XYZ file of C-alpha atoms in Angstrom:
730
model
C 167.051 -19.651 151.704
C 169.577 -20.760 149.033
C 167.230 -19.499 146.279
C 167.138 -16.109 148.005
C 171.017 -15.958 148.254
C 171.238 -16.937 144.527
C 168.571 -14.326 143.644
C 170.456 -11.559 145.684
C 173.665 -12.527 144.087
C 172.178 -12.312 140.557
C 170.617 -8.983 141.381
C 174.073 -7.652 142.568
C 175.729 -9.042 139.373
C 172.966 -7.465 137.282
C 173.274 -4.011 139.013
C 177.037 -4.116 138.564
C 176.717 -5.096 134.937
C 174.381 -2.281 134.431
C 176.721 0.190 136.140
C 179.634 -1.106 134.227
C 177.599 -0.503 130.864
C 176.880 3.009 132.054
C 180.545 3.740 132.682
C 181.534 2.148 129.314
C 178.916 4.385 127.534
C 180.223 7.333 129.365
C 183.836 6.560 128.598
C 182.975 6.027 124.780
C 184.923 8.642 122.813
C 182.943 11.045 120.762
C 184.683 9.887 117.506
C 183.365 6.447 118.147
C 179.852 7.713 117.674
C 180.595 9.143 114.180
C 179.755 7.160 111.104
C 181.220 8.852 108.070
C 179.004 6.503 105.894
C 175.890 8.171 107.227
C 174.525 10.119 104.254
C 176.178 8.186 101.486
C 173.043 6.025 100.613
C 170.346 7.161 98.216
C 166.574 7.045 98.882
C 164.600 4.814 96.395
C 161.256 4.091 98.141
C 158.495 6.524 96.834
C 157.235 6.712 100.456
C 160.636 8.154 101.435
C 160.916 10.430 98.485
C 157.547 11.689 98.041
C 157.337 10.690 94.455
C 157.996 7.681 92.153
C 161.598 8.019 91.013
C 162.536 7.453 87.265
C 166.268 7.656 87.998
C 168.518 7.836 90.979
C 167.361 10.669 93.320
C 169.793 13.090 94.997
C 171.033 11.789 98.358
C 172.953 13.725 100.821
C 175.901 13.404 98.422
C 178.616 13.129 101.059
C 181.997 11.354 100.975
C 182.965 8.649 103.550
C 186.751 9.115 103.324
C 189.438 10.788 105.569
C 189.693 14.406 106.345
C 190.392 16.587 109.220
C 188.241 19.686 109.799
C 187.985 22.171 106.929
C 191.103 20.784 105.229
C 192.587 21.001 101.841
C 192.510 17.211 101.448
C 189.397 15.059 101.426
C 190.844 11.395 100.707
C 187.900 9.238 99.701
C 186.824 6.406 97.374
C 185.421 7.028 94.107
C 182.575 4.579 93.100
C 181.359 6.594 90.179
C 182.751 9.692 88.467
C 180.450 12.754 87.772
C 178.326 11.937 90.851
C 177.612 14.115 93.741
C 180.552 13.397 95.990
C 182.100 10.542 93.875
C 180.789 7.946 96.166
C 177.244 6.206 96.358
C 176.738 3.562 98.983
C 174.664 1.473 96.648
C 177.517 1.139 94.097
C 179.618 -2.078 93.987
C 182.839 -0.837 92.455
C 185.578 1.581 93.229
C 187.647 3.355 90.585
C 190.326 4.781 93.019
C 190.858 7.279 95.875
C 190.464 10.978 95.181
C 191.852 13.877 97.186
C 188.956 16.475 97.226
C 185.280 16.313 97.652
C 182.471 18.584 98.453
C 179.233 16.875 97.197
C 178.192 19.108 94.247
C 179.337 17.189 91.271
C 182.831 18.628 91.268
C 186.231 18.023 92.505
C 187.282 14.295 93.055
C 190.803 15.306 92.000
C 193.770 13.100 91.373
C 192.346 9.684 91.674
C 194.743 6.839 92.446
C 194.165 3.138 92.442
C 196.457 0.362 93.689
C 196.884 -2.593 91.105
C 198.838 -5.625 90.370
C 199.732 -7.705 87.379
C 198.638 -6.728 83.894
C 194.996 -7.718 83.702
C 193.611 -4.245 83.431
C 193.139 -1.682 80.741
C 192.589 2.141 80.604
C 188.951 1.226 80.028
C 188.642 -1.332 82.708
C 190.621 -1.147 86.021
C 187.897 -0.681 88.619
C 187.585 -3.198 91.375
C 184.497 -4.606 93.147
C 184.089 -4.233 96.893
C 181.975 -5.194 99.733
C 180.682 -3.113 102.603
C 181.494 -6.011 104.792
C 185.095 -5.312 104.151
C 184.773 -1.511 104.415
C 185.297 0.687 107.476
C 185.122 4.416 107.932
C 186.120 6.579 111.065
C 186.919 10.175 111.348
C 190.372 10.556 109.768
C 190.431 7.033 108.472
C 189.023 4.864 105.730
C 189.631 1.205 104.706
C 188.347 -1.108 102.067
C 189.377 -4.437 100.506
C 189.832 -4.474 96.849
C 189.341 -8.136 95.677
C 190.222 -7.677 92.017
C 193.950 -6.856 93.080
C 193.974 -8.545 96.484
C 194.731 -5.222 98.171
C 193.696 -3.946 101.474
C 193.512 -0.135 101.162
C 193.915 2.241 104.145
C 193.786 5.899 104.069
C 194.377 8.744 106.481
C 195.305 12.468 106.137
C 196.394 15.861 107.531
C 195.275 19.285 106.498
C 197.384 19.271 103.283
C 198.581 15.722 102.896
C 197.273 12.260 102.113
C 198.676 9.001 103.347
C 197.828 5.801 101.353
C 198.763 2.406 102.810
C 198.157 -0.433 100.432
C 198.811 -4.112 101.507
C 199.346 -6.530 98.717
C 199.435 -10.232 98.694
C 202.967 -11.488 99.243
C 204.860 -11.589 95.938
C 202.498 -9.585 94.037
C 203.687 -6.907 91.555
C 203.116 -3.417 92.993
C 201.464 -0.778 90.708
C 199.622 2.409 90.958
C 196.952 3.638 88.324
C 196.735 7.453 88.062
C 193.661 8.210 86.016
C 194.516 11.869 85.928
C 192.102 12.592 82.898
C 189.290 11.799 85.288
C 187.445 13.680 88.120
C 183.970 14.971 88.766
C 184.542 17.832 86.577
C 186.210 18.454 83.148
C 189.998 18.116 83.237
C 191.776 20.315 81.014
C 195.389 19.202 81.486
C 197.660 17.045 83.703
C 201.204 15.882 84.247
C 202.953 13.093 86.247
C 206.640 12.340 86.255
C 209.198 10.428 88.256
C 211.884 12.349 90.155
C 214.760 10.411 91.742
C 214.170 6.900 93.099
C 210.776 7.299 94.989
C 209.243 10.478 94.247
C 206.268 11.341 91.857
C 205.350 14.926 91.071
C 202.674 16.513 88.885
C 199.349 18.236 88.801
C 195.842 17.937 87.532
C 193.839 21.093 86.272
C 190.092 21.230 86.182
C 188.421 24.218 87.784
C 191.384 24.606 89.952
C 195.113 23.439 89.398
C 196.087 20.959 92.144
C 199.716 20.098 92.413
C 201.279 17.094 94.190
C 204.518 15.780 95.546
C 204.516 12.075 96.430
C 207.033 10.045 98.325
C 206.866 6.195 98.108
C 208.441 3.522 100.422
C 209.280 1.488 97.356
C 211.669 2.506 94.555
C 209.938 3.536 91.389
C 211.025 1.499 88.317
C 209.079 3.540 85.754
C 205.814 5.362 84.643
C 204.129 3.483 81.824
C 200.991 4.663 79.946
C 197.855 2.890 78.844
C 195.478 3.987 76.148
C 191.876 3.430 75.682
C 190.894 1.318 72.737
C 188.698 3.850 71.144
C 188.676 7.652 70.535
C 186.703 10.089 72.643
C 186.926 13.680 73.823
C 189.841 13.920 76.259
C 191.597 16.671 78.090
C 194.652 18.042 76.216
C 197.790 18.019 78.392
C 201.384 17.360 78.533
C 200.783 13.623 78.836
C 197.078 13.717 78.065
C 195.460 12.780 74.770
C 194.389 15.252 72.221
C 190.920 16.859 72.051
C 189.615 13.783 70.444
C 192.181 11.116 71.011
C 192.386 8.124 73.157
C 192.617 8.535 76.841
C 196.118 8.160 78.278
C 196.417 6.650 81.872
C 199.639 6.548 83.692
C 200.588 3.407 85.516
C 203.469 3.637 88.063
C 205.583 0.423 88.464
C 207.345 -0.121 91.724
C 210.261 -2.427 92.557
C 209.723 -5.501 94.711
C 210.111 -5.318 98.430
C 207.708 -5.505 101.228
C 204.137 -6.211 100.384
C 202.943 -2.762 101.699
C 203.108 0.253 99.574
C 203.004 3.521 101.593
C 202.498 6.743 99.658
C 202.736 10.023 101.404
C 201.504 12.896 99.263
C 201.516 16.605 99.856
C 199.224 18.866 97.928
C 199.143 22.614 97.034
C 197.150 24.874 94.637
C 200.090 27.038 94.155
C 203.152 24.735 93.139
C 204.881 21.530 93.361
C 207.566 23.242 95.566
C 204.737 24.194 98.085
C 203.359 20.784 97.934
C 206.741 19.295 98.836
C 207.010 21.629 101.861
C 203.512 20.856 103.001
C 204.489 17.307 103.017
C 207.762 17.724 104.910
C 206.229 19.734 107.573
C 203.061 17.755 108.010
C 203.613 14.244 107.248
C 206.781 13.010 105.932
C 208.467 11.864 109.198
C 205.319 10.214 110.576
C 203.905 6.679 110.560
C 200.625 5.823 109.269
C 199.480 4.980 112.907
C 200.785 8.320 114.085
C 198.907 10.340 111.363
C 195.698 8.357 111.924
C 195.886 9.008 115.658
C 196.606 12.702 115.260
C 193.688 12.889 112.985
C 191.416 11.264 115.449
C 192.612 13.570 118.330
C 191.862 16.667 116.118
C 188.352 15.530 115.737
C 188.090 14.480 119.420
C 189.119 17.991 120.329
C 186.522 19.722 118.017
C 183.522 17.319 118.524
C 184.270 17.306 122.361
C 183.383 20.896 122.561
C 179.814 19.587 122.668
C 179.057 16.908 125.124
C 175.645 15.244 125.608
C 174.097 13.190 128.299
C 170.964 11.086 128.046
C 169.242 10.132 124.824
C 169.605 6.891 123.028
C 172.723 5.512 121.374
C 171.075 6.230 117.991
C 170.499 9.792 118.916
C 174.004 10.184 119.964
C 175.327 8.594 116.880
C 173.264 10.937 114.605
C 174.228 13.938 116.794
C 178.070 13.371 116.468
C 177.796 12.104 112.873
C 175.911 15.329 111.857
C 178.391 17.513 113.917
C 181.430 15.831 112.205
C 179.671 16.392 108.837
C 179.347 20.068 109.680
C 183.006 20.688 109.574
C 184.256 19.459 106.290
C 183.587 22.506 104.216
C 184.674 25.256 103.327
C 188.074 23.770 102.417
C 191.460 25.139 103.096
C 193.517 26.582 99.946
C 196.467 28.116 101.804
C 199.818 26.225 102.054
C 201.616 25.922 105.255
C 203.771 28.846 104.300
C 200.678 30.999 103.762
C 200.679 31.032 100.015
C 197.440 30.813 98.000
C 196.011 31.572 94.566
C 193.601 34.512 94.658
C 190.643 35.131 92.361
C 192.840 36.626 89.659
C 195.147 33.547 89.605
C 198.010 35.296 91.401
C 200.032 33.945 94.153
C 199.391 35.950 97.478
C 200.292 35.657 101.095
C 198.332 37.911 103.203
C 198.583 36.522 106.692
C 195.303 34.599 106.816
C 194.193 31.235 105.796
C 192.423 31.372 102.315
C 189.305 29.099 102.042
C 186.822 27.938 99.411
C 183.540 29.739 99.560
C 180.886 28.337 101.881
C 177.849 26.803 100.200
C 176.332 30.153 100.821
C 172.615 29.633 99.749
C 172.482 26.506 101.930
C 174.538 26.955 105.035
C 174.183 30.625 105.903
C 171.054 29.325 107.595
C 172.873 27.448 110.410
C 176.165 25.711 109.475
C 178.220 28.998 109.319
C 176.917 29.984 112.803
C 178.068 26.616 114.024
C 181.270 26.948 112.422
C 181.896 30.486 114.044
C 180.789 29.050 117.428
C 183.328 26.229 117.520
C 186.080 27.198 115.017
C 186.057 31.007 115.230
C 189.516 31.391 113.629
C 188.357 29.306 110.653
C 185.177 31.469 110.251
C 187.173 34.746 110.457
C 189.365 33.557 107.728
C 186.540 32.293 105.625
C 185.004 35.704 105.777
C 188.267 37.471 104.939
C 188.586 35.010 101.957
C 185.197 36.263 100.765
C 186.196 39.845 101.176
C 189.429 39.181 99.168
C 187.543 37.692 96.327
C 184.992 40.484 96.513
C 187.506 43.247 96.308
C 188.930 41.611 93.110
C 185.566 40.865 91.404
C 183.736 44.015 92.584
C 180.992 42.220 94.565
C 180.690 39.971 97.584
C 180.476 36.392 96.349
C 177.419 34.238 96.314
C 176.618 30.601 95.691
C 173.700 29.267 93.684
C 171.082 31.934 94.581
C 170.462 34.973 96.533
C 172.988 37.204 98.438
C 173.408 35.630 101.763
C 177.088 36.458 102.507
C 175.372 39.386 104.119
C 173.728 37.255 106.750
C 177.050 35.311 107.195
C 179.089 38.416 107.849
C 176.362 40.306 109.924
C 175.553 37.321 112.083
C 179.335 36.589 112.579
C 180.056 40.186 113.484
C 177.198 40.544 116.047
C 178.350 37.242 117.650
C 181.740 38.796 118.222
C 183.698 37.711 115.277
C 185.653 40.571 113.874
C 188.901 39.131 112.749
C 188.706 40.310 109.129
C 188.313 43.532 107.190
C 184.852 44.626 108.593
C 184.652 47.862 106.583
C 185.631 46.072 103.336
C 183.039 43.510 103.889
C 180.390 46.088 104.667
C 181.314 48.034 101.520
C 180.835 45.039 99.326
C 177.579 44.036 101.132
C 176.174 47.544 100.505
C 177.244 47.431 96.838
C 175.642 44.102 96.466
C 172.269 45.564 97.805
C 172.318 48.497 95.436
C 174.198 47.678 92.250
C 173.404 44.906 89.715
C 176.015 42.258 90.073
C 175.742 39.425 92.520
C 172.082 40.303 93.009
C 170.026 40.088 89.768
C 167.259 42.643 88.888
C 168.356 44.996 91.507
C 166.898 48.143 89.955
C 163.463 46.410 89.643
C 163.556 45.326 93.210
C 164.688 48.702 94.447
C 162.042 50.603 92.631
C 158.993 48.275 92.525
C 159.655 46.658 95.884
C 159.456 43.283 94.182
C 160.900 41.301 91.220
C 158.382 40.838 88.514
C 158.142 37.392 87.069
C 158.022 36.710 83.319
C 154.647 35.735 81.803
C 155.022 31.963 80.908
C 151.813 30.276 79.439
C 152.727 26.798 80.478
C 155.516 26.541 83.023
C 156.797 23.222 84.102
C 158.990 21.975 86.925
C 162.284 22.853 85.094
C 161.281 26.265 83.708
C 164.046 28.729 84.382
C 163.046 32.364 84.702
C 163.619 34.767 87.424
C 162.629 32.827 90.501
C 161.080 36.216 91.309
C 159.331 35.330 94.521
C 162.251 33.627 96.100
C 164.627 36.510 95.198
C 162.184 39.073 96.588
C 161.840 37.143 99.862
C 165.643 36.597 100.205
C 166.695 40.073 99.158
C 164.410 41.547 101.784
C 166.192 39.318 104.417
C 169.578 40.186 103.060
C 168.730 43.821 103.297
C 167.978 43.317 106.911
C 171.228 41.632 107.461
C 173.159 44.444 105.863
C 171.120 46.982 107.772
C 172.229 45.402 111.005
C 175.896 45.868 110.164
C 175.155 49.349 108.916
C 173.730 50.286 112.333
C 176.690 48.791 114.147
C 179.022 50.796 111.960
C 177.055 54.043 112.272
C 175.806 54.346 108.797
C 172.420 55.764 109.681
C 171.473 56.786 106.180
C 171.877 53.408 104.611
C 170.542 51.652 107.640
C 167.247 53.567 107.138
C 167.177 52.947 103.436
C 167.676 49.232 103.966
C 165.186 48.818 106.769
C 162.501 50.329 104.637
C 163.140 47.589 102.053
C 162.930 44.703 104.555
C 159.180 44.786 104.424
C 159.350 44.070 100.553
C 158.462 40.458 101.329
C 154.887 41.580 101.788
C 154.609 42.739 98.231
C 154.490 39.217 96.937
C 151.907 38.040 99.347
C 148.600 37.512 97.711
C 145.754 37.816 100.386
C 143.267 36.088 98.005
C 145.331 32.895 97.917
C 147.101 33.149 101.176
C 150.488 32.343 99.555
C 153.609 34.198 98.457
C 152.873 34.321 94.720
C 154.619 35.748 91.611
C 153.533 39.117 90.195
C 154.121 40.261 86.612
C 155.421 43.594 85.478
C 152.077 45.405 85.621
C 151.490 44.361 89.277
C 148.875 41.617 88.653
C 149.323 38.163 90.006
C 150.674 35.139 87.981
C 147.649 33.388 86.562
C 146.837 29.706 86.650
C 148.389 29.559 90.123
C 148.927 26.184 91.753
C 150.392 26.319 95.131
C 151.382 22.539 95.120
C 153.377 22.711 91.997
C 157.137 22.904 92.417
C 159.459 24.762 90.077
C 163.193 24.749 89.783
C 163.432 28.498 88.882
C 160.046 29.914 88.048
C 158.572 32.129 90.723
C 160.392 29.783 93.340
C 163.775 28.392 93.545
C 163.630 24.634 94.015
C 160.446 24.915 95.900
C 156.524 25.454 95.649
C 154.443 28.289 97.182
C 153.856 26.233 100.453
C 157.666 26.104 100.987
C 158.287 29.721 100.291
C 155.251 31.376 102.129
C 156.747 31.245 105.611
C 160.029 33.047 104.954
C 160.527 36.299 106.853
C 162.909 35.295 109.676
C 163.472 39.011 110.431
C 159.812 39.844 110.901
C 157.792 36.562 111.724
C 155.120 38.524 113.552
C 154.737 40.691 110.579
C 154.379 37.678 108.285
C 151.804 36.136 110.640
C 149.713 39.282 110.449
C 149.283 38.925 106.719
C 146.877 36.153 107.344
C 144.528 38.292 109.227
C 144.824 36.463 112.669
C 146.933 33.924 114.412
C 144.209 31.316 113.994
C 144.309 31.720 110.179
C 148.065 31.515 110.145
C 147.953 28.338 112.304
C 145.500 26.753 109.935
C 147.808 27.628 107.000
C 150.586 25.820 108.856
C 148.492 22.884 109.573
C 147.440 22.641 106.005
C 151.122 22.777 104.875
C 151.954 19.845 107.013
C 148.818 17.827 106.176
C 148.289 18.597 102.465
C 149.950 15.827 100.631
C 152.927 16.704 98.274
C 151.618 16.248 94.597
C 154.310 13.796 93.645
C 156.272 15.646 91.062
C 159.750 14.409 90.660
C 162.093 17.304 91.167
C 165.877 17.280 91.690
C 166.944 18.116 95.206
C 163.433 17.777 96.636
C 162.529 14.749 98.762
C 161.587 13.759 102.283
C 158.225 15.375 102.809
C 155.642 15.897 105.697
C 152.634 17.172 103.668
C 154.360 19.897 101.667
C 157.096 20.624 104.054
C 160.402 19.385 102.467
C 163.176 18.393 104.971
C 165.217 17.367 101.982
C 165.882 20.905 100.749
C 166.792 24.196 102.486
C 164.221 26.770 101.688
C 161.626 25.833 104.411
C 164.033 24.776 107.155
C 162.831 27.415 109.614
C 159.102 27.054 108.746
C 158.252 24.740 111.738
C 159.175 27.468 114.142
C 156.251 29.740 112.910
C 154.100 27.705 115.155
C 155.758 29.656 118.032
C 154.276 32.834 116.671
C 150.690 31.549 116.793
C 151.159 30.481 120.374
C 151.360 26.687 119.447
C 155.023 25.857 120.287
C 154.110 22.138 121.170
C 152.968 21.660 117.616
C 156.425 22.635 116.451
C 157.987 20.342 118.773
C 156.050 17.297 117.497
C 157.451 18.051 113.968
C 160.962 18.745 115.076
C 161.040 15.328 116.919
C 159.466 13.653 113.912
C 162.242 15.059 111.635
C 165.120 14.290 114.113
C 163.752 10.789 114.618
C 162.994 9.731 111.110
C 164.626 11.935 108.423
C 168.447 11.318 109.133
C 168.841 7.664 109.007
C 166.404 6.692 106.274
C 166.330 3.930 103.587
C 166.996 0.221 103.875
C 170.452 0.551 105.232
C 169.565 3.373 107.515
C 172.252 5.694 105.925
C 170.269 8.079 103.939
C 169.381 11.647 104.690
C 166.175 13.093 103.406
C 167.932 15.135 100.909
C 171.271 16.786 100.050
C 173.603 17.728 102.988
C 174.639 20.747 100.945
C 178.113 21.011 102.592
C 176.824 20.537 106.112
C 173.582 22.545 106.164
C 171.286 19.621 106.660
C 173.574 18.226 109.382
C 173.851 21.538 111.345
C 170.120 21.655 111.250
C 170.082 18.480 113.290
C 172.950 19.509 115.656
C 171.217 22.847 116.636
C 167.635 21.257 117.227
C 169.204 18.314 119.009
C 170.797 20.854 121.467
C 167.459 22.640 121.863
C 168.177 26.051 120.187
C 168.207 27.025 116.460
C 169.349 29.872 114.213
C 165.853 31.109 113.315
C 167.390 34.291 112.082
C 171.122 33.651 111.522
C 171.903 37.332 110.954
C 170.651 38.189 114.468
C 172.846 36.973 117.584
C 170.103 35.018 119.039
C 168.526 31.530 118.946
C 164.934 30.246 119.356
C 164.638 27.585 121.998
C 163.199 24.109 121.539
C 163.094 20.801 123.570
C 166.599 19.125 123.304
C 166.894 15.529 122.495
C 169.219 15.109 125.407
C 168.893 15.516 129.172
C 172.072 17.655 129.362
C 174.162 19.339 126.757
C 177.458 20.935 127.727
C 178.896 23.504 125.352
C 182.555 24.462 125.760
C 182.689 27.882 124.180
C 184.945 29.691 126.414
C 186.812 29.246 129.758
C 183.664 28.183 131.578
C 181.263 25.521 129.902
C 177.657 26.490 129.367
C 175.111 23.791 130.272
C 171.649 23.087 128.981
C 169.396 20.993 131.106
C 166.101 19.555 130.063
C 163.607 19.101 132.821
C 160.471 16.909 132.154
C 159.544 14.649 129.362
C 156.948 16.669 127.505
C 156.911 18.720 124.412
C 155.518 21.865 125.790
C 157.994 24.309 127.307
C 156.705 25.810 130.510
C 159.725 27.928 131.399
C 163.186 28.731 130.199
C 165.655 30.090 132.772
C 169.347 30.938 132.895
C 171.170 30.449 136.207
C 170.329 34.061 137.257
C 167.251 35.141 135.250
C 164.145 34.117 133.558
C 163.874 34.198 129.828
C 160.792 35.931 128.602
C 159.583 34.322 125.382
C 161.505 31.786 123.391
C 164.718 33.374 122.363
C 168.221 33.303 124.028
C 171.013 35.604 123.073
C 174.449 34.390 121.752
C 176.130 36.579 124.440
C 174.238 34.673 127.305
C 175.114 31.352 125.698
C 178.779 31.989 125.956
C 178.764 33.197 129.636
C 179.248 29.749 131.096
C 175.787 29.712 132.760
C 173.114 27.032 133.004
C 170.005 27.069 130.733
C 167.175 25.075 132.155
C 164.336 24.222 129.773
C 161.340 22.980 131.708
C 158.692 20.896 129.862
C 155.509 19.089 130.501
């Protein structure tokens, strides 16, 4: 009897504990799931990479520091200059804390480093650090610097940075400002003391960034250290000459408390605006207050998507990827509305001015997510593109292609119209018809394809036209522009553009079953090897496998090129089972056969299984990617490849929710099996709910609250109506 009583008591305790654990998990704030260090590690294992590396491969190239969504300031540690984001997890030293970061070997502006004593030089001032004494959360970063005995804490607002450095008692307090360094070439810089506790100045690389800093300690003086040798250095008011030694400012502070607090306002317009930004955003606030406000800002944004079910790992990946999707584009307008336009003039036009999106990458998904959760930001991003386009004559692009067309058309058709729509369309149409942003326009428009150069022995890094990729991408960009032409009633240009959307078929070789390069006389590129990857010959950062399944505007038409669904299915099977040939190529890693999750070109390929009536095959692959390609490497902190300003992250977010931007220019999504049992999207006054029924990978039905969905696509309009979408599987 006693044993039964004890057993019953234990069971009750166990049940109570389990219930308490569930409540604790339910109460866990969304920001607690975010790990800003995810993506900072690099892949080294050939099994993960797909090749034997001869040097450091490209990781996700993301930063772990403090930022709020789409801010001017990204306050982050620099573990090596001239690297992707400025920080690599495998590094063991820190050079300072910079204030801008994207992840494309640029920015890392105005690096500052706390120091003490005199045992450092302009050549040697870095400190070691340990990940055991490092923490990162949304809007907060901390690390201990043993060389100087300093605990560094960082937080930030849209346009300001807050540095809090705790020194050992009695230590002399100094600040190194290595303004000749960044991730890009610095042309000039300046720093000076104003009054008792103010520092002002600027650093000019690709952009000119001004700062106004207020310290809680009196500033004694600003010294300068010089490097021992001579080397090319930036020329500036306080910089060295073109071949002189590097000059490095060191700020000396008066004794006082052992905590140095530095509040810094930034501007790309002037020191005066930087001061105003600081006064209105941060100056009167404590470190704890700024940190809490940053965390709340992230809570408000990330909380628009709520997930139930799934594992703690899956939730961690989901919210970390969601967080990572909202760090770029970056704000360039000051709090008074001023910004520097593409001509270098100060403007104030009533909208927030942003950097360009990473257009070639994130038009595929991230910009749709940005418009979905931050529509005001997306409207202003597009208006910023239009503003630049009107000055330069063409809609901007990034890296390759002409995909601002898909961003604008997709946003407009999803209801975002808070920008100069007619101005955007005129630029899109000009891009499509006049040589400028697009290259080889006349050839594409007359031949229906871009002819590749004849190259006898091309290698991975051969740079020519990337003719196949351009032909495929221009066909889709034509489709995107045509969609907007139709909406605006431009029938003539709609018809012209729609005729060109089938140009992708002109580079499909039925004899090989691949998208293949053609030369000027119409013949196919010889000595063709579909497994060989090129940086910019025939294909852009890809091989024939990765480019063959790209016609998101016409997937059924593409499938028909193979002669039958069975033949197309076999081609897909072969793609995912034919081993990658092991060539080392920058920006390509993380393979399943020849499918490359670590780069963007084939990120919609898996879904072509839907169009050969094999949706479950697609789900097997989607699950494999989500479960294995976002926490790779020995520390489980590596992506399969570059995040590219949020594209890789947004891919995970959409697929984890159970719908994806297969054709981002269209206001619709292809449905898959969610990772979670329930997803709640707060997109309007009434939340939309996605429910997963069953544990299988085969979708047997898709139903809105009031209607059955025929096929696998749902519309953006339905997604925003506050209904319930039930995805039933077996």
